Amino acid sequence: MRADNSPHLVAAARERAAATRERAIAALRRMDAAGQPVSFDAVAREAGVSRSWLYTQPDLRAEINRLRERHRPASSAPQVPDQQRASEASLLRRLEVATARNRQLEAEVRELREQLARALGQQRAAAVTSSAGTSTTGHGSARTPTTY
């Protein structure tokens, strides 16, 4: 007569079931912590379990649904219909126009800086020249302060 091994088989099955649950729970926690989208398929792949098994676990199913809703983007604005969306060509044209305008403004700023530098240089040269013309050689000559 053969020995009854059923207690060992039952114990092994319980251990496998516990390990499977632990993998699924760990996968859910990792995905939630990483901000990854949570779905039955994603959890099944991450944990190495079947989707059908996940659906049979009420607590895991509820947690997946809760996390799925939490990570779902809340879009209160209605989607723009395809016909009203800007085409790729239109967006490229707008980008080209903006780039050209930026170049134009950069050139204008460069020219204005050069004009300002010349004007400040002329103002300083005039102040130095007028200061040199009013000073005398001798004791106690008064200098007028120059302001810029």
Coordinates of C-alpha atoms in Angstrom, one line a residue:
M1 CA 0.0 0.0 0.0
R2 CA 1.2 3.5 -0.9
A3 CA 1.8 6.3 1.7
D4 CA -0.7 9.2 1.7
N5 CA 1.3 12.2 0.4
S6 CA -1.7 14.5 0.2
P7 CA -0.8 16.7 3.2
H8 CA 2.6 17.5 1.5
L9 CA 0.8 18.3 -1.8
V10 CA -1.7 20.6 0.0
A11 CA 1.2 22.3 1.9
A12 CA 3.1 22.9 -1.4
A13 CA 0.0 24.3 -3.1
R14 CA -0.6 26.7 -0.2
E15 CA 3.1 27.8 -0.4
R16 CA 2.8 28.4 -4.1
A17 CA -0.5 30.3 -3.6
A18 CA 1.1 32.5 -0.9
A19 CA 4.2 33.2 -3.0
T20 CA 2.0 34.1 -6.0
R21 CA 0.0 36.5 -3.8
E22 CA 3.2 38.1 -2.5
R23 CA 4.5 38.6 -6.0
A24 CA 1.3 40.2 -7.1
I25 CA 1.2 42.5 -4.0
A26 CA 4.8 43.4 -4.5
A27 CA 4.3 44.2 -8.1
L28 CA 1.3 46.4 -7.3
R29 CA 3.4 48.3 -4.7
R30 CA 6.3 48.8 -7.1
M31 CA 4.1 50.0 -9.9
D32 CA 2.2 52.4 -7.6
A33 CA 5.5 53.8 -6.1
A34 CA 6.9 54.3 -9.6
G35 CA 3.8 56.0 -10.9
Q36 CA 3.3 53.4 -13.6
P37 CA -0.1 52.8 -15.1
V38 CA -1.8 49.9 -13.3
S39 CA -3.9 47.4 -15.2
F40 CA -4.6 43.7 -14.8
D41 CA -2.4 42.9 -17.8
A42 CA 0.5 45.1 -16.5
V43 CA 0.3 43.6 -13.0
A44 CA 0.1 40.0 -14.4
R45 CA 3.3 40.6 -16.4
E46 CA 5.1 42.4 -13.6
A47 CA 4.3 39.7 -11.0
G48 CA 4.5 36.7 -13.4
V49 CA 0.9 35.6 -12.7
S50 CA -2.1 35.1 -14.9
R51 CA -4.7 37.8 -15.5
S52 CA -7.5 35.2 -14.8
W53 CA -6.0 34.5 -11.4
L54 CA -5.9 38.2 -10.6
Y55 CA -9.6 38.5 -11.5
T56 CA -10.4 35.7 -9.0
Q57 CA -8.8 37.5 -6.1
P58 CA -11.3 40.0 -4.7
D59 CA -8.9 42.1 -2.7
L60 CA -6.3 42.3 -5.5
R61 CA -9.0 43.1 -8.0
A62 CA -10.3 45.9 -5.9
E63 CA -6.8 47.3 -5.4
I64 CA -6.0 47.2 -9.1
N65 CA -9.3 49.0 -9.9
R66 CA -8.6 51.6 -7.2
L67 CA -5.0 52.3 -8.5
R68 CA -6.1 52.3 -12.1
E69 CA -8.7 55.0 -11.3
R70 CA -6.2 57.0 -9.2
H71 CA -3.5 57.0 -12.0
R72 CA -6.0 57.7 -14.8
P73 CA -5.6 61.3 -16.0
A74 CA -8.6 63.4 -15.0
S75 CA -9.4 65.2 -18.2
S76 CA -12.2 67.6 -17.6
A77 CA -11.7 69.4 -20.9
P78 CA -13.3 67.7 -23.9
Q79 CA -11.1 66.3 -26.6
V80 CA -10.7 68.4 -29.7
P81 CA -12.1 66.7 -32.7
D82 CA -9.5 65.5 -35.2
Q83 CA -10.8 68.0 -37.9
Q84 CA -10.2 70.9 -35.6
R85 CA -6.7 69.9 -34.5
A86 CA -3.7 71.7 -35.9
S87 CA -2.0 69.7 -38.6
E88 CA 1.7 68.9 -38.5
A89 CA 2.3 71.2 -41.4
S90 CA 0.5 74.0 -39.6
L91 CA 2.5 73.5 -36.5
L92 CA 5.8 73.4 -38.4
R93 CA 4.9 76.7 -40.2
R94 CA 4.1 78.3 -36.8
L95 CA 7.5 77.1 -35.5
E96 CA 9.3 78.5 -38.6
V97 CA 7.6 81.9 -38.1
A98 CA 8.4 82.0 -34.4
T99 CA 12.1 81.1 -35.2
A100 CA 12.3 83.8 -37.8
R101 CA 10.8 86.4 -35.4
N102 CA 13.3 85.3 -32.7
R103 CA 16.2 85.8 -35.1
Q104 CA 14.9 89.3 -36.1
L105 CA 14.6 90.3 -32.4
E106 CA 18.1 89.0 -31.6
A107 CA 19.5 91.1 -34.5
E108 CA 17.5 94.2 -33.2
V109 CA 18.8 93.7 -29.6
R110 CA 22.4 93.3 -30.9
E111 CA 22.1 96.6 -32.9
L112 CA 20.6 98.4 -29.9
R113 CA 23.4 97.3 -27.7
E114 CA 25.9 98.5 -30.1
Q115 CA 24.2 101.9 -30.4
L116 CA 24.1 102.1 -26.6
A117 CA 27.8 101.2 -26.3
R118 CA 28.7 103.9 -28.9
A119 CA 26.5 106.5 -27.1
L120 CA 28.0 105.8 -23.7
G121 CA 31.5 105.9 -25.2
Q122 CA 30.8 109.3 -26.8
Q123 CA 29.3 110.6 -23.5
R124 CA 32.3 109.4 -21.5
A125 CA 34.8 110.9 -24.1
A126 CA 32.9 114.2 -23.9
A127 CA 33.0 114.2 -20.1
V128 CA 36.8 113.5 -20.1
T129 CA 37.5 116.2 -22.7
S130 CA 35.4 118.8 -20.9
S131 CA 37.0 117.9 -17.6
A132 CA 40.5 118.1 -19.1
G133 CA 39.7 121.6 -20.6
T134 CA 38.6 123.1 -17.3
S135 CA 41.4 121.9 -15.2
T136 CA 44.4 124.1 -14.7
T137 CA 47.9 123.3 -13.8
G138 CA 48.6 124.6 -10.4
H139 CA 47.6 124.3 -6.8
G140 CA 44.1 123.9 -5.6
S141 CA 42.4 123.5 -9.0
A142 CA 38.7 122.6 -8.7
R143 CA 37.4 119.7 -10.7
T144 CA 33.8 119.3 -11.4
P145 CA 32.4 115.8 -10.7
T146 CA 31.3 113.9 -13.8
T147 CA 28.0 112.0 -13.8
Y148 CA 27.0 109.4 -16.2

